[in-house]
Amino acid sequence: MIIAIDGPSGAGKSTLGRMLARELKLLYIDTGSMYRAVALAVLESSINADDDIAVGSLASRVDIELAGDPDSMRVTLEGEDVTDRIRDEDVTHTSSIVSTIPAVRRAMVKRQRELGQRGAVMNGRDIGTVVFPDAMVKFFLTADLEERAERRLAEEREHNPSATYEETLEDITDRDRRDTTRADSPLVAADDAIVIDSSGQSIEEVFQRMMTFVREKADSVDG
Ligand code: DC
């Protein structure tokens, strides 16, 4: 069983993905953290993030592991725990650039298919369109730009107390533009995705709506 959750930054994908994985006893795979780990590997090397060939080659050989249960997932890069480091601003920015490189995407998609083969709740930008086009349920989660920026700011302030709303709004607008306009696997809702706008709704409300869709789908598959 694959449950795909795609959508722009700050729409609530991680929180809801974790909740669904816990409820359904499935693996939770946050594919954004893999692009973030590639970005960190680039920052720690002498490679320039715009050098498609060198970044693509690095992405295909770098050792990235995701482990642990939905609430305590750890990300390691070459055996080192980078779970917190990949949330820093420089990594966030670079991940948005390296994820536009086709060779990077190919390397990550291959790993994501392997990781998900026994079933998972997987979130990202291209799960329902590219990684698992036959996913049992596909959600496309979105929310107003301003609301997404507010949510991202609250998260960011945990690491960086001086983060401002204006900077976060600008950053999220920039990332939306890169996600939706890149040539390879742009962010778009799959034709058969359930589009949920979470603006003005509590996480619990959205979670219940998503669970209703999952149960209906599971019932129709069973029989
Ligand atoms: O979801 P996130 O913010 O942690 O993702 C980090 C970056 O990776 C973001 O700029 C979009 C990109 N990404 C992607 O292109 N495809 C995915 N499946 C997941 C993330």
GROMACS .gro file of C-alpha atoms and ligand atoms in nm:
model
  243
    1MET     CA    1   0.000   0.000   0.000
    2ILE     CA    2   0.145   0.330  -0.109
    3ILE     CA    3  -0.008   0.656   0.004
    4ALA     CA    4   0.138   0.948  -0.186
    5ILE     CA    5   0.127   1.299  -0.043
    6ASP     CA    6   0.246   1.574  -0.274
    7GLY     CA    7   0.217   1.947  -0.246
    8PRO     CA    8   0.407   2.269  -0.196
    9SER     CA    9   0.625   2.357   0.098
   10GLY     CA   10   0.445   2.429   0.425
   11ALA     CA   11   0.114   2.260   0.335
   12GLY     CA   12   0.137   2.019   0.629
   13LYS     CA   13   0.263   1.712   0.439
   14SER     CA   14   0.512   1.598   0.706
   15THR     CA   15   0.282   1.628   1.004
   16LEU     CA   16  -0.005   1.458   0.822
   17GLY     CA   17   0.221   1.198   0.660
   18ARG     CA   18   0.353   1.098   1.000
   19MET     CA   19   0.003   1.080   1.146
   20LEU     CA   20  -0.122   0.861   0.861
   21ALA     CA   21   0.182   0.631   0.877
   22ARG     CA   22   0.136   0.585   1.251
   23GLU     CA   23  -0.236   0.515   1.217
   24LEU     CA   24  -0.191   0.273   0.927
   25LYS     CA   25   0.129   0.116   1.066
   26LEU     CA   26   0.319   0.196   0.750
   27LEU     CA   27   0.670   0.320   0.691
   28TYR     CA   28   0.692   0.697   0.659
   29ILE     CA   29   0.928   0.830   0.394
   30ASP     CA   30   0.992   1.200   0.363
   31THR     CA   31   1.157   1.229   0.021
   32GLY     CA   32   1.240   1.597   0.075
   33SER     CA   33   1.492   1.490   0.337
   34MET     CA   34   1.675   1.289   0.069
   35TYR     CA   35   1.710   1.596  -0.155
   36ARG     CA   36   1.820   1.788   0.152
   37ALA     CA   37   2.087   1.526   0.228
   38VAL     CA   38   2.218   1.557  -0.131
   39ALA     CA   39   2.227   1.935  -0.085
   40LEU     CA   40   2.429   1.896   0.235
   41ALA     CA   41   2.671   1.659   0.061
   42VAL     CA   42   2.718   1.927  -0.206
   43LEU     CA   43   2.774   2.201   0.053
   44GLU     CA   44   3.033   1.984   0.229
   45SER     CA   45   3.218   1.918  -0.096
   46SER     CA   46   3.397   2.156  -0.329
   47ILE     CA   47   3.123   2.107  -0.591
   48ASN     CA   48   2.914   2.400  -0.709
   49ALA     CA   49   2.535   2.342  -0.675
   50ASP     CA   50   2.489   2.459  -1.037
   51ASP     CA   51   2.728   2.198  -1.175
   52ASP     CA   52   2.466   1.948  -1.295
   53ILE     CA   53   2.711   1.678  -1.393
   54ALA     CA   54   2.916   1.681  -1.072
   55VAL     CA   55   2.606   1.709  -0.848
   56GLY     CA   56   2.431   1.429  -1.040
   57SER     CA   57   2.731   1.204  -1.003
   58LEU     CA   58   2.759   1.281  -0.631
   59ALA     CA   59   2.387   1.205  -0.583
   60SER     CA   60   2.423   0.864  -0.743
   61ARG     CA   61   2.701   0.752  -0.509
   62VAL     CA   62   2.631   0.925  -0.178
   63ASP     CA   63   2.509   0.708   0.111
   64ILE     CA   64   2.177   0.838   0.249
   65GLU     CA   65   1.969   0.639   0.497
   66LEU     CA   66   1.631   0.707   0.652
   67ALA     CA   67   1.560   0.506   0.966
   68GLY     CA   68   1.328   0.496   1.263
   69ASP     CA   69   0.956   0.523   1.313
   70PRO     CA   70   0.741   0.807   1.182
   71ASP     CA   71   0.788   1.029   1.487
   72SER     CA   72   1.159   0.987   1.527
   73MET     CA   73   1.290   0.943   1.176
   74ARG     CA   74   1.665   0.998   1.154
   75VAL     CA   75   1.851   1.084   0.837
   76THR     CA   76   2.213   0.983   0.795
   77LEU     CA   77   2.459   1.095   0.533
   78GLU     CA   78   2.769   0.876   0.498
   79GLY     CA   79   2.687   0.729   0.839
   80GLU     CA   80   2.659   1.067   1.013
   81ASP     CA   81   2.330   1.177   1.169
   82VAL     CA   82   2.227   1.494   0.981
   83THR     CA   83   1.859   1.505   1.084
   84ASP     CA   84   1.882   1.852   1.236
   85ARG     CA   85   2.150   1.993   1.009
   86ILE     CA   86   1.943   1.937   0.692
   87ARG     CA   87   1.676   2.176   0.826
   88ASP     CA   88   1.919   2.471   0.823
   89GLU     CA   89   1.857   2.756   0.584
   90ASP     CA   90   2.163   2.696   0.362
   91VAL     CA   91   2.059   2.333   0.307
   92THR     CA   92   1.694   2.431   0.244
   93HIS     CA   93   1.804   2.678  -0.021
   94THR     CA   94   2.051   2.440  -0.190
   95SER     CA   95   1.802   2.151  -0.188
   96SER     CA   96   1.566   2.360  -0.396
   97ILE     CA   97   1.842   2.402  -0.657
   98VAL     CA   98   1.984   2.048  -0.668
   99SER     CA   99   1.635   1.897  -0.691
  100THR     CA  100   1.591   2.057  -1.035
  101ILE     CA  101   1.879   1.843  -1.177
  102PRO     CA  102   1.743   1.541  -1.371
  103ALA     CA  103   2.031   1.309  -1.273
  104VAL     CA  104   1.972   1.388  -0.906
  105ARG     CA  105   1.601   1.311  -0.946
  106ARG     CA  106   1.674   0.982  -1.124
  107ALA     CA  107   1.904   0.870  -0.843
  108MET     CA  108   1.652   0.966  -0.571
  109VAL     CA  109   1.349   0.817  -0.748
  110LYS     CA  110   1.531   0.484  -0.782
  111ARG     CA  111   1.601   0.476  -0.408
  112GLN     CA  112   1.249   0.589  -0.321
  113ARG     CA  113   1.098   0.303  -0.523
  114GLU     CA  114   1.321   0.055  -0.341
  115LEU     CA  115   1.238   0.202   0.000
  116GLY     CA  116   0.865   0.199  -0.066
  117GLN     CA  117   0.832  -0.146  -0.216
  118ARG     CA  118   0.680  -0.294   0.101
  119GLY     CA  119   0.432  -0.011   0.143
  120ALA     CA  120   0.468   0.340   0.278
  121VAL     CA  121   0.327   0.682   0.327
  122MET     CA  122   0.559   0.884   0.107
  123ASN     CA  123   0.562   1.258   0.078
  124GLY     CA  124   0.727   1.490  -0.171
  125ARG     CA  125   0.650   1.671  -0.495
  126ASP     CA  126   0.636   1.394  -0.756
  127ILE     CA  127   0.529   1.082  -0.568
  128GLY     CA  128   0.188   1.041  -0.731
  129THR     CA  129   0.307   1.154  -1.075
  130VAL     CA  130   0.651   0.991  -1.110
  131VAL     CA  131   0.771   0.777  -0.818
  132PHE     CA  132   0.456   0.570  -0.760
  133PRO     CA  133   0.203   0.658  -1.033
  134ASP     CA  134   0.000   0.352  -0.924
  135ALA     CA  135  -0.017   0.454  -0.557
  136MET     CA  136  -0.335   0.333  -0.389
  137VAL     CA  137  -0.427   0.681  -0.268
  138LYS     CA  138  -0.281   1.010  -0.389
  139PHE     CA  139  -0.324   1.331  -0.199
  140PHE     CA  140  -0.229   1.675  -0.321
  141LEU     CA  141  -0.214   1.891  -0.014
  142THR     CA  142  -0.209   2.265  -0.045
  143ALA     CA  143  -0.289   2.583   0.151
  144ASP     CA  144  -0.280   2.960   0.101
  145LEU     CA  145   0.067   3.102   0.049
  146GLU     CA  146   0.040   3.324   0.358
  147GLU     CA  147  -0.071   3.037   0.577
  148ARG     CA  148   0.209   2.815   0.452
  149ALA     CA  149   0.460   3.092   0.521
  150GLU     CA  150   0.324   3.129   0.878
  151ARG     CA  151   0.364   2.755   0.938
  152ARG     CA  152   0.714   2.749   0.793
  153LEU     CA  153   0.811   3.050   1.004
  154ALA     CA  154   0.699   2.876   1.323
  155GLU     CA  155   0.915   2.575   1.233
  156GLU     CA  156   1.208   2.788   1.131
  157ARG     CA  157   1.203   2.989   1.452
  158GLU     CA  158   1.286   2.668   1.640
  159HIS     CA  159   1.627   2.674   1.473
  160ASN     CA  160   1.664   3.040   1.393
  161PRO     CA  161   1.487   3.277   1.635
  162SER     CA  162   1.562   3.580   1.418
  163ALA     CA  163   1.376   3.449   1.109
  164THR     CA  164   1.118   3.698   0.981
  165TYR     CA  165   0.783   3.652   0.809
  166GLU     CA  166   0.895   3.856   0.504
  167GLU     CA  167   1.205   3.642   0.449
  168THR     CA  168   1.009   3.321   0.488
  169LEU     CA  169   0.739   3.441   0.249
  170GLU     CA  170   1.000   3.535  -0.009
  171ASP     CA  171   1.180   3.203   0.032
  172ILE     CA  172   0.863   2.997   0.002
  173THR     CA  173   0.756   3.195  -0.308
  174ASP     CA  174   1.096   3.125  -0.463
  175ARG     CA  175   1.078   2.755  -0.382
  176ASP     CA  176   0.723   2.730  -0.520
  177ARG     CA  177   0.846   2.884  -0.842
  178ARG     CA  178   1.138   2.640  -0.873
  179ASP     CA  179   0.920   2.341  -0.783
  180THR     CA  180   0.647   2.424  -1.033
  181THR     CA  181   0.855   2.548  -1.326
  182ARG     CA  182   1.138   2.293  -1.340
  183ALA     CA  183   1.143   2.089  -1.660
  184ASP     CA  184   1.187   1.752  -1.488
  185SER     CA  185   0.895   1.634  -1.269
  186PRO     CA  186   0.746   1.974  -1.182
  187LEU     CA  187   0.512   1.995  -0.887
  188VAL     CA  188   0.164   1.922  -1.021
  189ALA     CA  189  -0.134   1.729  -0.889
  190ALA     CA  190  -0.175   1.388  -1.052
  191ASP     CA  191  -0.500   1.360  -1.251
  192ASP     CA  192  -0.633   1.110  -0.999
  193ALA     CA  193  -0.511   1.291  -0.686
  194ILE     CA  194  -0.747   1.403  -0.412
  195VAL     CA  195  -0.677   1.774  -0.376
  196ILE     CA  196  -0.709   1.903  -0.022
  197ASP     CA  197  -0.678   2.268   0.066
  198SER     CA  198  -0.592   2.282   0.434
  199SER     CA  199  -0.629   2.662   0.467
  200GLY     CA  200  -0.812   2.752   0.783
  201GLN     CA  201  -0.846   2.389   0.894
  202SER     CA  202  -0.691   2.216   1.188
  203ILE     CA  203  -0.448   1.933   1.133
  204GLU     CA  204  -0.691   1.698   1.306
  205GLU     CA  205  -0.972   1.792   1.065
  206VAL     CA  206  -0.752   1.736   0.761
  207PHE     CA  207  -0.626   1.409   0.908
  208GLN     CA  208  -0.981   1.279   0.953
  209ARG     CA  209  -1.069   1.373   0.595
  210MET     CA  210  -0.762   1.194   0.464
  211MET     CA  211  -0.837   0.883   0.673
  212THR     CA  212  -1.191   0.874   0.533
  213PHE     CA  213  -1.052   0.865   0.178
  214VAL     CA  214  -0.799   0.595   0.271
  215ARG     CA  215  -1.065   0.375   0.432
  216GLU     CA  216  -1.301   0.416   0.136
  217LYS     CA  217  -1.026   0.327  -0.104
  218ALA     CA  218  -0.909   0.028   0.103
  219ASP     CA  219  -1.270  -0.100   0.125
  220SER     CA  220  -1.320  -0.069  -0.251
  221VAL     CA  221  -0.991  -0.254  -0.316
  222ASP     CA  222  -1.085  -0.532  -0.069
  223GLY     CA  223  -1.399  -0.592  -0.226
  224DC      O1  224   0.978   1.899   0.130
  224DC      P1  225   1.110   1.970   0.156
  224DC      O2  226   1.097   2.116   0.175
  224DC      O3  227   1.187   1.907   0.268
  224DC      O4  228   1.195   1.945   0.022
  224DC      C1  229   1.324   1.996   0.005
  224DC      C2  230   1.344   2.030  -0.143
  224DC      O5  231   1.340   1.912  -0.224
  224DC      C3  232   1.237   2.123  -0.199
  224DC      O6  233   1.300   2.236  -0.254
  224DC      C4  234   1.165   2.046  -0.306
  224DC      C5  235   1.252   1.926  -0.333
  224DC      N1  236   1.176   1.802  -0.346
  224DC      C6  237   1.152   1.755  -0.472
  224DC      O7  238   1.190   1.821  -0.569
  224DC      N2  239   1.090   1.636  -0.490
  224DC      C7  240   1.049   1.564  -0.385
  224DC      N3  241   0.989   1.445  -0.405
  224DC      C8  242   1.070   1.612  -0.254
  224DC      C9  243   1.133   1.732  -0.238
   0.00000   0.00000   0.00000
